[in-house]
Amino acid sequence: MNSPSPSHDAAFAAALDTLGLAETQAFALAVSGGGDSMALAVLCARVLLPRGVRLKAYTVDHGLRAEARAEAEATGKALATLGIAHEILQWTGDKPQTHVQERARGARYALLAAACRRDGFPVLLTAHQAEDQSETFWMRLAHGSGLDGLAGIAPLRALSPQLRLARPLLSFSRADLRDICRAAKIGWAEDPTNENRKYLRARLRGFEN
């Protein structure tokens, strides 16, 4: 695997240290297969695996797109080349007809939290990055959030007494993360809902670009 920039590795290690996670010996990763989360996996493989840290990635198949299962399986194959264990979590049952993104997000975190409890992971890493932070601010402003809501994405929060959610990539740009994937020769999938302008986040992304 080609090396991403050492500065990216150092920035990732520093972010974990800032979050108080430098000595943590087991991390779960939420990996959708997109460019952000695949870069997270590359960084974890480079920075954490050499330290003997236990890693496992989970991909949630929401069952909302016919292609999702094959994409999740391809993600697992790519993660195997990095030396990271992988499991697909399936959202089963009837799917909502309204507020789909919000309900899918709730189902995703419920599945991830349950898998972390089962497998004994105290920290779940997600790949939220700098543009996600900006988009979240504008979305919350548009929805009339108060000052607490406008604080944006928390870098670390408790999902339960046994599980913390950490976001160590908030200082990375989307371009940084794509560069990390390219340097490591790791491909990624693009979720078409990210470009669907019926969703506010996609409209904000289009405005930024």
PDB file of C-alpha atoms in Angstrom:
ATOM      1  CA  MET A   1       0.000   0.000   0.000  1.00  0.00           C
ATOM      2  CA  ASN A   2       1.419   3.380  -0.969  1.00  0.00           C
ATOM      3  CA  SER A   3       1.834   5.816   1.882  1.00  0.00           C
ATOM      4  CA  PRO A   4      -0.464   8.773   2.388  1.00  0.00           C
ATOM      5  CA  SER A   5       1.241  11.949   3.486  1.00  0.00           C
ATOM      6  CA  PRO A   6       2.998  11.510   6.852  1.00  0.00           C
ATOM      7  CA  SER A   7       1.335  14.785   7.841  1.00  0.00           C
ATOM      8  CA  HIS A   8      -2.070  13.122   7.474  1.00  0.00           C
ATOM      9  CA  ASP A   9      -0.970  10.243   9.696  1.00  0.00           C
ATOM     10  CA  ALA A  10       0.399  12.688  12.265  1.00  0.00           C
ATOM     11  CA  ALA A  11      -2.770  14.798  12.181  1.00  0.00           C
ATOM     12  CA  PHE A  12      -4.896  11.698  12.740  1.00  0.00           C
ATOM     13  CA  ALA A  13      -2.743  10.514  15.638  1.00  0.00           C
ATOM     14  CA  ALA A  14      -2.857  14.018  17.133  1.00  0.00           C
ATOM     15  CA  ALA A  15      -6.660  14.103  16.829  1.00  0.00           C
ATOM     16  CA  LEU A  16      -6.963  10.831  18.730  1.00  0.00           C
ATOM     17  CA  ASP A  17      -4.624  12.197  21.397  1.00  0.00           C
ATOM     18  CA  THR A  18      -6.687  15.394  21.700  1.00  0.00           C
ATOM     19  CA  LEU A  19      -9.808  13.279  22.160  1.00  0.00           C
ATOM     20  CA  GLY A  20      -8.093  11.322  24.950  1.00  0.00           C
ATOM     21  CA  LEU A  21      -8.032   8.131  22.870  1.00  0.00           C
ATOM     22  CA  ALA A  22      -4.310   7.696  22.262  1.00  0.00           C
ATOM     23  CA  GLU A  23      -4.128   4.681  24.585  1.00  0.00           C
ATOM     24  CA  THR A  24      -7.369   3.028  23.479  1.00  0.00           C
ATOM     25  CA  GLN A  25      -6.727  -0.545  22.353  1.00  0.00           C
ATOM     26  CA  ALA A  26      -9.915  -1.313  20.398  1.00  0.00           C
ATOM     27  CA  PHE A  27     -11.901   0.741  17.906  1.00  0.00           C
ATOM     28  CA  ALA A  28     -14.954   0.036  15.802  1.00  0.00           C
ATOM     29  CA  LEU A  29     -15.194   1.913  12.502  1.00  0.00           C
ATOM     30  CA  ALA A  30     -18.364   2.969  10.721  1.00  0.00           C
ATOM     31  CA  VAL A  31     -17.421   2.487   7.067  1.00  0.00           C
ATOM     32  CA  SER A  32     -19.995   3.166   4.382  1.00  0.00           C
ATOM     33  CA  GLY A  33     -17.560   2.624   1.525  1.00  0.00           C
ATOM     34  CA  GLY A  34     -17.522   6.316   0.601  1.00  0.00           C
ATOM     35  CA  GLY A  35     -14.327   8.309   0.266  1.00  0.00           C
ATOM     36  CA  ASP A  36     -14.427   9.762   3.775  1.00  0.00           C
ATOM     37  CA  SER A  37     -14.868   6.476   5.600  1.00  0.00           C
ATOM     38  CA  MET A  38     -12.404   4.592   3.394  1.00  0.00           C
ATOM     39  CA  ALA A  39      -9.801   7.254   4.229  1.00  0.00           C
ATOM     40  CA  LEU A  40     -10.604   6.730   7.913  1.00  0.00           C
ATOM     41  CA  ALA A  41      -9.916   3.024   7.419  1.00  0.00           C
ATOM     42  CA  VAL A  42      -6.604   3.749   5.678  1.00  0.00           C
ATOM     43  CA  LEU A  43      -5.499   6.022   8.513  1.00  0.00           C
ATOM     44  CA  CYS A  44      -6.513   3.470  11.147  1.00  0.00           C
ATOM     45  CA  ALA A  45      -4.633   0.728   9.306  1.00  0.00           C
ATOM     46  CA  ARG A  46      -1.493   2.845   9.089  1.00  0.00           C
ATOM     47  CA  VAL A  47      -1.532   4.451  12.520  1.00  0.00           C
ATOM     48  CA  LEU A  48      -3.292   1.950  14.787  1.00  0.00           C
ATOM     49  CA  LEU A  49      -2.659  -1.552  13.457  1.00  0.00           C
ATOM     50  CA  PRO A  50       1.134  -1.248  13.947  1.00  0.00           C
ATOM     51  CA  ARG A  51       0.418  -0.496  17.626  1.00  0.00           C
ATOM     52  CA  GLY A  52      -1.527  -3.744  17.999  1.00  0.00           C
ATOM     53  CA  VAL A  53      -4.877  -1.970  18.289  1.00  0.00           C
ATOM     54  CA  ARG A  54      -7.916  -4.158  17.559  1.00  0.00           C
ATOM     55  CA  LEU A  55     -10.054  -2.808  14.700  1.00  0.00           C
ATOM     56  CA  LYS A  56     -13.297  -3.871  13.095  1.00  0.00           C
ATOM     57  CA  ALA A  57     -15.314  -2.035  10.476  1.00  0.00           C
ATOM     58  CA  TYR A  58     -19.083  -2.207  10.109  1.00  0.00           C
ATOM     59  CA  THR A  59     -21.053  -1.305   6.993  1.00  0.00           C
ATOM     60  CA  VAL A  60     -24.806  -0.835   7.303  1.00  0.00           C
ATOM     61  CA  ASP A  61     -26.916  -2.019   4.380  1.00  0.00           C
ATOM     62  CA  HIS A  62     -30.143  -0.068   4.779  1.00  0.00           C
ATOM     63  CA  GLY A  63     -31.890  -2.099   2.091  1.00  0.00           C
ATOM     64  CA  LEU A  64     -32.953   1.094   0.327  1.00  0.00           C
ATOM     65  CA  ARG A  65     -30.956   0.605  -2.883  1.00  0.00           C
ATOM     66  CA  ALA A  66     -30.555  -2.573  -4.925  1.00  0.00           C
ATOM     67  CA  GLU A  67     -26.825  -1.925  -5.326  1.00  0.00           C
ATOM     68  CA  ALA A  68     -26.126  -1.465  -1.617  1.00  0.00           C
ATOM     69  CA  ARG A  69     -25.317  -5.089  -0.781  1.00  0.00           C
ATOM     70  CA  ALA A  70     -22.779  -5.468  -3.579  1.00  0.00           C
ATOM     71  CA  GLU A  71     -21.199  -2.151  -2.594  1.00  0.00           C
ATOM     72  CA  ALA A  72     -20.956  -3.297   1.037  1.00  0.00           C
ATOM     73  CA  GLU A  73     -19.309  -6.539  -0.038  1.00  0.00           C
ATOM     74  CA  ALA A  74     -16.821  -4.628  -2.206  1.00  0.00           C
ATOM     75  CA  THR A  75     -16.073  -2.438   0.796  1.00  0.00           C
ATOM     76  CA  GLY A  76     -15.287  -5.544   2.818  1.00  0.00           C
ATOM     77  CA  LYS A  77     -12.839  -6.745   0.173  1.00  0.00           C
ATOM     78  CA  ALA A  78     -11.060  -3.390   0.150  1.00  0.00           C
ATOM     79  CA  LEU A  79     -10.847  -3.394   3.943  1.00  0.00           C
ATOM     80  CA  ALA A  80      -9.354  -6.887   3.879  1.00  0.00           C
ATOM     81  CA  THR A  81      -6.413  -5.503   1.868  1.00  0.00           C
ATOM     82  CA  LEU A  82      -5.838  -3.084   4.761  1.00  0.00           C
ATOM     83  CA  GLY A  83      -5.968  -5.872   7.340  1.00  0.00           C
ATOM     84  CA  ILE A  84      -9.233  -4.680   8.898  1.00  0.00           C
ATOM     85  CA  ALA A  85     -12.018  -7.118   9.822  1.00  0.00           C
ATOM     86  CA  HIS A  86     -15.431  -6.264   8.396  1.00  0.00           C
ATOM     87  CA  GLU A  87     -19.095  -7.077   8.917  1.00  0.00           C
ATOM     88  CA  ILE A  88     -22.234  -5.996   7.081  1.00  0.00           C
ATOM     89  CA  LEU A  89     -25.156  -5.016   9.310  1.00  0.00           C
ATOM     90  CA  GLN A  90     -28.611  -5.265   7.730  1.00  0.00           C
ATOM     91  CA  TRP A  91     -31.528  -2.927   8.436  1.00  0.00           C
ATOM     92  CA  THR A  92     -34.466  -5.294   8.114  1.00  0.00           C
ATOM     93  CA  GLY A  93     -38.222  -4.820   8.193  1.00  0.00           C
ATOM     94  CA  ASP A  94     -40.502  -2.285   6.565  1.00  0.00           C
ATOM     95  CA  LYS A  95     -38.861   0.935   5.439  1.00  0.00           C
ATOM     96  CA  PRO A  96     -40.290   4.425   6.037  1.00  0.00           C
ATOM     97  CA  GLN A  97     -41.913   6.401   3.266  1.00  0.00           C
ATOM     98  CA  THR A  98     -41.171   9.789   4.815  1.00  0.00           C
ATOM     99  CA  HIS A  99     -38.167  11.288   6.649  1.00  0.00           C
ATOM    100  CA  VAL A 100     -36.126   8.470   5.153  1.00  0.00           C
ATOM    101  CA  GLN A 101     -32.678   9.919   5.827  1.00  0.00           C
ATOM    102  CA  GLU A 102     -33.433  10.723   9.463  1.00  0.00           C
ATOM    103  CA  ARG A 103     -34.914   7.306  10.161  1.00  0.00           C
ATOM    104  CA  ALA A 104     -32.141   5.505   8.318  1.00  0.00           C
ATOM    105  CA  ARG A 105     -29.621   7.426  10.420  1.00  0.00           C
ATOM    106  CA  GLY A 106     -31.380   6.326  13.608  1.00  0.00           C
ATOM    107  CA  ALA A 107     -31.437   2.716  12.450  1.00  0.00           C
ATOM    108  CA  ARG A 108     -27.774   2.908  11.455  1.00  0.00           C
ATOM    109  CA  TYR A 109     -26.611   4.109  14.850  1.00  0.00           C
ATOM    110  CA  ALA A 110     -28.781   1.549  16.625  1.00  0.00           C
ATOM    111  CA  LEU A 111     -27.227  -1.267  14.584  1.00  0.00           C
ATOM    112  CA  LEU A 112     -23.709   0.062  15.069  1.00  0.00           C
ATOM    113  CA  ALA A 113     -24.159   0.483  18.819  1.00  0.00           C
ATOM    114  CA  ALA A 114     -25.549  -3.038  19.170  1.00  0.00           C
ATOM    115  CA  ALA A 115     -22.615  -4.482  17.204  1.00  0.00           C
ATOM    116  CA  CYS A 116     -20.112  -2.573  19.347  1.00  0.00           C
ATOM    117  CA  ARG A 117     -21.737  -3.884  22.538  1.00  0.00           C
ATOM    118  CA  ARG A 118     -21.718  -7.429  21.224  1.00  0.00           C
ATOM    119  CA  ASP A 119     -18.089  -7.288  20.091  1.00  0.00           C
ATOM    120  CA  GLY A 120     -16.733  -5.350  23.057  1.00  0.00           C
ATOM    121  CA  PHE A 121     -15.703  -2.085  21.421  1.00  0.00           C
ATOM    122  CA  PRO A 122     -15.661   0.980  23.705  1.00  0.00           C
ATOM    123  CA  VAL A 123     -15.260   3.550  20.904  1.00  0.00           C
ATOM    124  CA  LEU A 124     -16.943   3.910  17.514  1.00  0.00           C
ATOM    125  CA  LEU A 125     -15.092   6.072  14.978  1.00  0.00           C
ATOM    126  CA  THR A 126     -16.961   7.873  12.221  1.00  0.00           C
ATOM    127  CA  ALA A 127     -15.550   9.822   9.284  1.00  0.00           C
ATOM    128  CA  HIS A 128     -17.315  13.172   9.658  1.00  0.00           C
ATOM    129  CA  GLN A 129     -15.018  15.849   8.238  1.00  0.00           C
ATOM    130  CA  ALA A 130     -14.713  19.626   7.941  1.00  0.00           C
ATOM    131  CA  GLU A 131     -17.355  20.116   5.247  1.00  0.00           C
ATOM    132  CA  ASP A 132     -19.795  17.946   7.204  1.00  0.00           C
ATOM    133  CA  GLN A 133     -19.280  20.309  10.120  1.00  0.00           C
ATOM    134  CA  SER A 134     -20.064  23.333   7.952  1.00  0.00           C
ATOM    135  CA  GLU A 135     -23.097  21.687   6.347  1.00  0.00           C
ATOM    136  CA  THR A 136     -24.437  20.678   9.744  1.00  0.00           C
ATOM    137  CA  PHE A 137     -24.170  24.269  11.004  1.00  0.00           C
ATOM    138  CA  TRP A 138     -26.165  25.624   8.039  1.00  0.00           C
ATOM    139  CA  MET A 139     -28.744  22.834   8.263  1.00  0.00           C
ATOM    140  CA  ARG A 140     -29.316  23.517  11.954  1.00  0.00           C
ATOM    141  CA  LEU A 141     -29.508  27.245  11.303  1.00  0.00           C
ATOM    142  CA  ALA A 142     -32.093  26.633   8.588  1.00  0.00           C
ATOM    143  CA  HIS A 143     -34.133  24.564  11.039  1.00  0.00           C
ATOM    144  CA  GLY A 144     -34.011  27.272  13.717  1.00  0.00           C
ATOM    145  CA  SER A 145     -31.626  25.552  16.135  1.00  0.00           C
ATOM    146  CA  GLY A 146     -30.627  27.413  19.259  1.00  0.00           C
ATOM    147  CA  LEU A 147     -27.088  28.143  20.363  1.00  0.00           C
ATOM    148  CA  ASP A 148     -26.473  24.568  21.522  1.00  0.00           C
ATOM    149  CA  GLY A 149     -27.509  23.183  18.156  1.00  0.00           C
ATOM    150  CA  LEU A 150     -25.360  25.674  16.292  1.00  0.00           C
ATOM    151  CA  ALA A 151     -22.292  24.402  18.135  1.00  0.00           C
ATOM    152  CA  GLY A 152     -22.060  21.815  15.347  1.00  0.00           C
ATOM    153  CA  ILE A 153     -20.852  18.232  15.371  1.00  0.00           C
ATOM    154  CA  ALA A 154     -19.334  17.130  18.675  1.00  0.00           C
ATOM    155  CA  PRO A 155     -15.925  15.474  18.237  1.00  0.00           C
ATOM    156  CA  LEU A 156     -16.666  13.083  21.113  1.00  0.00           C
ATOM    157  CA  ARG A 157     -19.888  12.072  22.824  1.00  0.00           C
ATOM    158  CA  ALA A 158     -21.327   9.173  24.761  1.00  0.00           C
ATOM    159  CA  LEU A 159     -23.796   6.881  23.001  1.00  0.00           C
ATOM    160  CA  SER A 160     -24.175   4.839  26.186  1.00  0.00           C
ATOM    161  CA  PRO A 161     -22.247   4.352  29.426  1.00  0.00           C
ATOM    162  CA  GLN A 162     -20.133   1.735  27.633  1.00  0.00           C
ATOM    163  CA  LEU A 163     -19.733   3.324  24.186  1.00  0.00           C
ATOM    164  CA  ARG A 164     -18.357   6.624  22.948  1.00  0.00           C
ATOM    165  CA  LEU A 165     -18.686   8.058  19.449  1.00  0.00           C
ATOM    166  CA  ALA A 166     -15.528   9.802  18.206  1.00  0.00           C
ATOM    167  CA  ARG A 167     -14.993  11.901  15.077  1.00  0.00           C
ATOM    168  CA  PRO A 168     -11.236  12.375  14.619  1.00  0.00           C
ATOM    169  CA  LEU A 169     -11.432  13.748  11.044  1.00  0.00           C
ATOM    170  CA  LEU A 170     -13.164  17.077  11.669  1.00  0.00           C
ATOM    171  CA  SER A 171      -9.976  18.947  10.781  1.00  0.00           C
ATOM    172  CA  PHE A 172      -9.643  17.091   7.448  1.00  0.00           C
ATOM    173  CA  SER A 173     -11.212  18.363   4.233  1.00  0.00           C
ATOM    174  CA  ARG A 174     -13.059  16.140   1.777  1.00  0.00           C
ATOM    175  CA  ALA A 175     -10.181  16.704  -0.666  1.00  0.00           C
ATOM    176  CA  ASP A 176      -7.645  15.583   1.972  1.00  0.00           C
ATOM    177  CA  LEU A 177      -9.529  12.333   2.463  1.00  0.00           C
ATOM    178  CA  ARG A 178      -9.801  11.610  -1.261  1.00  0.00           C
ATOM    179  CA  ASP A 179      -6.049  12.223  -1.538  1.00  0.00           C
ATOM    180  CA  ILE A 180      -5.462   9.684   1.233  1.00  0.00           C
ATOM    181  CA  CYS A 181      -7.506   7.077  -0.649  1.00  0.00           C
ATOM    182  CA  ARG A 182      -5.732   7.766  -3.934  1.00  0.00           C
ATOM    183  CA  ALA A 183      -2.284   7.544  -2.349  1.00  0.00           C
ATOM    184  CA  ALA A 184      -3.247   4.197  -0.794  1.00  0.00           C
ATOM    185  CA  LYS A 185      -4.808   3.023  -4.093  1.00  0.00           C
ATOM    186  CA  ILE A 186      -8.085   2.394  -2.303  1.00  0.00           C
ATOM    187  CA  GLY A 187     -11.275   3.016  -4.257  1.00  0.00           C
ATOM    188  CA  TRP A 188     -14.561   4.292  -2.881  1.00  0.00           C
ATOM    189  CA  ALA A 189     -18.239   4.383  -3.791  1.00  0.00           C
ATOM    190  CA  GLU A 190     -20.374   7.499  -4.108  1.00  0.00           C
ATOM    191  CA  ASP A 191     -23.842   7.354  -2.535  1.00  0.00           C
ATOM    192  CA  PRO A 192     -26.280   8.914  -5.019  1.00  0.00           C
ATOM    193  CA  THR A 193     -28.343  10.386  -2.172  1.00  0.00           C
ATOM    194  CA  ASN A 194     -25.427  12.735  -1.540  1.00  0.00           C
ATOM    195  CA  GLU A 195     -26.270  14.439  -4.827  1.00  0.00           C
ATOM    196  CA  ASN A 196     -30.071  14.233  -4.542  1.00  0.00           C
ATOM    197  CA  ARG A 197     -31.134  17.849  -4.224  1.00  0.00           C
ATOM    198  CA  LYS A 198     -34.421  17.024  -2.536  1.00  0.00           C
ATOM    199  CA  TYR A 199     -32.273  16.663   0.599  1.00  0.00           C
ATOM    200  CA  LEU A 200     -31.091  19.864   2.267  1.00  0.00           C
ATOM    201  CA  ARG A 201     -27.537  18.604   2.832  1.00  0.00           C
ATOM    202  CA  ALA A 202     -27.112  17.911  -0.894  1.00  0.00           C
ATOM    203  CA  ARG A 203     -28.409  21.393  -1.750  1.00  0.00           C
ATOM    204  CA  LEU A 204     -25.958  22.965   0.691  1.00  0.00           C
ATOM    205  CA  ARG A 205     -23.137  20.890  -0.800  1.00  0.00           C
ATOM    206  CA  GLY A 206     -24.036  22.110  -4.258  1.00  0.00           C
ATOM    207  CA  PHE A 207     -24.040  25.699  -3.019  1.00  0.00           C
ATOM    208  CA  GLU A 208     -20.557  25.253  -1.529  1.00  0.00           C
ATOM    209  CA  ASN A 209     -19.214  23.789  -4.755  1.00  0.00           C
TER     210      ASN A 209
END
